[in-house]
């Protein structure tokens, strides 16, 4: 029950403006992964081996690590970096193949969990707390990973920045391994337009109202899941979570602009044979120069 007796000072005009479809790739006022209240809730979801909301299921992670490690013939000679590593679920599994594993993430909560977990298990994994769009690494890694459809969650200009950063960070011939969603995924998604009021939920620890809606931008083949969180004093936080959907030709063309060539494509990172009807793709791209 909501017991607050604070007077709400809500600017309905602002709310009305925010509820309209925004220009594609315009940012919200808050970054989902970096809000401390949300980060704590997200960490619990990452660690649930049966949930597919923040990380894939434990069984899928195991299959993907096995396939990627075998594909790359991963061994101690090879250095790899997992970008957006979260609490280190993949890094710890990759450590069975190479002792030269680095994870990078900008969530304090996830990185400190990953560091503690590695220490407790006596795994010598290097974790870096950093925004991967700011990384300044040159010629260090044999492979870089971005896993759980995070590449498509970037804004368009961020995708270009990240591809350049990864190209710089890789050694000649190094691999960029990642997964993305295809337009088939979007076609199967439900249109969401919903509101609710709660106390101490996912988005805010106090009483708040949530207005959530998704929008589609056919020209960019992108969708937006927008969440407006109205606090008990009438502040409105705006979260915008985009996803860009790729076909094989569109991702190939983007990678080529950044000196990568697609060596192999699968339906997923477990190595399922590629077919045009898949909602996801697992890409193994190689740095050409
Ligand atoms: C969907 S989770 C996936 C985590 C991990 N790859 C997995 O599959 O278990 C996305 C992660 O990427 C991180 N992330 C998103 N954007 C980032 C950025 N620009 N720099 C560093 N980390 C980022 C988030 O903090 C979050 O931990």
PDB file of C-alpha atoms and ligand atoms in Angstrom, residues 33-34 46 53-56 61 82-90 104-107 110 130-133 146-148 150 154, ligand 1:
ATOM      1  CA  UNK A  33      23.028  -0.435 -15.985  1.00  0.00           C
ATOM      2  CA  UNK A  34      24.514   2.269 -13.778  1.00  0.00           C
ATOM      3  CA  UNK A  46      22.311 -12.360 -13.698  1.00  0.00           C
ATOM      4  CA  UNK A  53      16.735 -11.564 -18.593  1.00  0.00           C
ATOM      5  CA  UNK A  54      20.235 -10.244 -17.778  1.00  0.00           C
ATOM      6  CA  UNK A  55      22.439 -13.151 -18.887  1.00  0.00           C
ATOM      7  CA  UNK A  56      21.603 -16.323 -20.743  1.00  0.00           C
ATOM      8  CA  UNK A  61      26.510 -20.075 -21.283  1.00  0.00           C
ATOM      9  CA  UNK A  82      34.926  -9.980 -22.529  1.00  0.00           C
ATOM     10  CA  UNK A  83      33.394  -6.525 -23.005  1.00  0.00           C
ATOM     11  CA  UNK A  84      30.313  -5.928 -20.847  1.00  0.00           C
ATOM     12  CA  UNK A  85      31.306  -8.994 -18.816  1.00  0.00           C
ATOM     13  CA  UNK A  86      28.699  -8.361 -16.073  1.00  0.00           C
ATOM     14  CA  UNK A  87      29.413 -10.546 -13.012  1.00  0.00           C
ATOM     15  CA  UNK A  88      31.965 -12.638 -14.941  1.00  0.00           C
ATOM     16  CA  UNK A  89      29.828 -15.674 -15.807  1.00  0.00           C
ATOM     17  CA  UNK A  90      31.595 -16.107 -19.178  1.00  0.00           C
ATOM     18  CA  UNK A 104      35.471  -5.109 -18.635  1.00  0.00           C
ATOM     19  CA  UNK A 105      32.213  -3.565 -17.429  1.00  0.00           C
ATOM     20  CA  UNK A 106      31.010  -0.143 -16.316  1.00  0.00           C
ATOM     21  CA  UNK A 107      28.702  -1.485 -13.615  1.00  0.00           C
ATOM     22  CA  UNK A 110      28.821  -6.381 -11.339  1.00  0.00           C
ATOM     23  CA  UNK A 130      35.516   0.996 -17.440  1.00  0.00           C
ATOM     24  CA  UNK A 131      33.165   2.115 -20.186  1.00  0.00           C
ATOM     25  CA  UNK A 132      34.262   0.074 -23.200  1.00  0.00           C
ATOM     26  CA  UNK A 133      33.494   3.023 -25.455  1.00  0.00           C
ATOM     27  CA  UNK A 146      30.332  -8.773 -26.674  1.00  0.00           C
ATOM     28  CA  UNK A 147      27.683 -11.252 -25.585  1.00  0.00           C
ATOM     29  CA  UNK A 148      23.931 -11.143 -24.967  1.00  0.00           C
ATOM     30  CA  UNK A 150      24.627  -5.868 -26.297  1.00  0.00           C
ATOM     31  CA  UNK A 154      24.210   0.617 -28.518  1.00  0.00           C
TER      32      UNK A 154
HETATM   33  C1  LIG B   1      22.980  -7.839 -20.793  1.00  0.00           C
HETATM   34  S1  LIG B   1      24.353  -7.693 -19.716  1.00  0.00           S
HETATM   35  C2  LIG B   1      25.338  -9.020 -20.287  1.00  0.00           C
HETATM   36  C3  LIG B   1      26.452  -9.388 -19.383  1.00  0.00           C
HETATM   37  C4  LIG B   1      27.344 -10.543 -19.875  1.00  0.00           C
HETATM   38  N1  LIG B   1      27.855 -10.306 -21.198  1.00  0.00           N
HETATM   39  C5  LIG B   1      26.563 -11.827 -19.830  1.00  0.00           C
HETATM   40  O1  LIG B   1      26.073 -12.254 -20.879  1.00  0.00           O
HETATM   41  O2  LIG B   1      26.457 -12.403 -18.742  1.00  0.00           O
HETATM   42  C6  LIG B   1      25.205  -6.245 -20.383  1.00  0.00           C
HETATM   43  C7  LIG B   1      26.411  -5.821 -19.574  1.00  0.00           C
HETATM   44  O3  LIG B   1      27.121  -4.870 -20.352  1.00  0.00           O
HETATM   45  C8  LIG B   1      27.515  -3.809 -19.491  1.00  0.00           C
HETATM   46  N2  LIG B   1      27.677  -2.620 -20.349  1.00  0.00           N
HETATM   47  C9  LIG B   1      26.735  -2.030 -21.123  1.00  0.00           C
HETATM   48  N3  LIG B   1      27.260  -0.976 -21.775  1.00  0.00           N
HETATM   49  C10 LIG B   1      28.568  -0.903 -21.382  1.00  0.00           C
HETATM   50  C11 LIG B   1      29.632  -0.012 -21.692  1.00  0.00           C
HETATM   51  N4  LIG B   1      29.449   1.018 -22.528  1.00  0.00           N
HETATM   52  N5  LIG B   1      30.836  -0.225 -21.130  1.00  0.00           N
HETATM   53  C12 LIG B   1      31.030  -1.261 -20.259  1.00  0.00           C
HETATM   54  N6  LIG B   1      30.051  -2.129 -19.912  1.00  0.00           N
HETATM   55  C13 LIG B   1      28.837  -1.958 -20.470  1.00  0.00           C
HETATM   56  C14 LIG B   1      26.408  -3.713 -18.457  1.00  0.00           C
HETATM   57  O4  LIG B   1      26.841  -3.086 -17.280  1.00  0.00           O
HETATM   58  C15 LIG B   1      26.065  -5.183 -18.270  1.00  0.00           C
HETATM   59  O5  LIG B   1      26.844  -5.750 -17.242  1.00  0.00           O
END
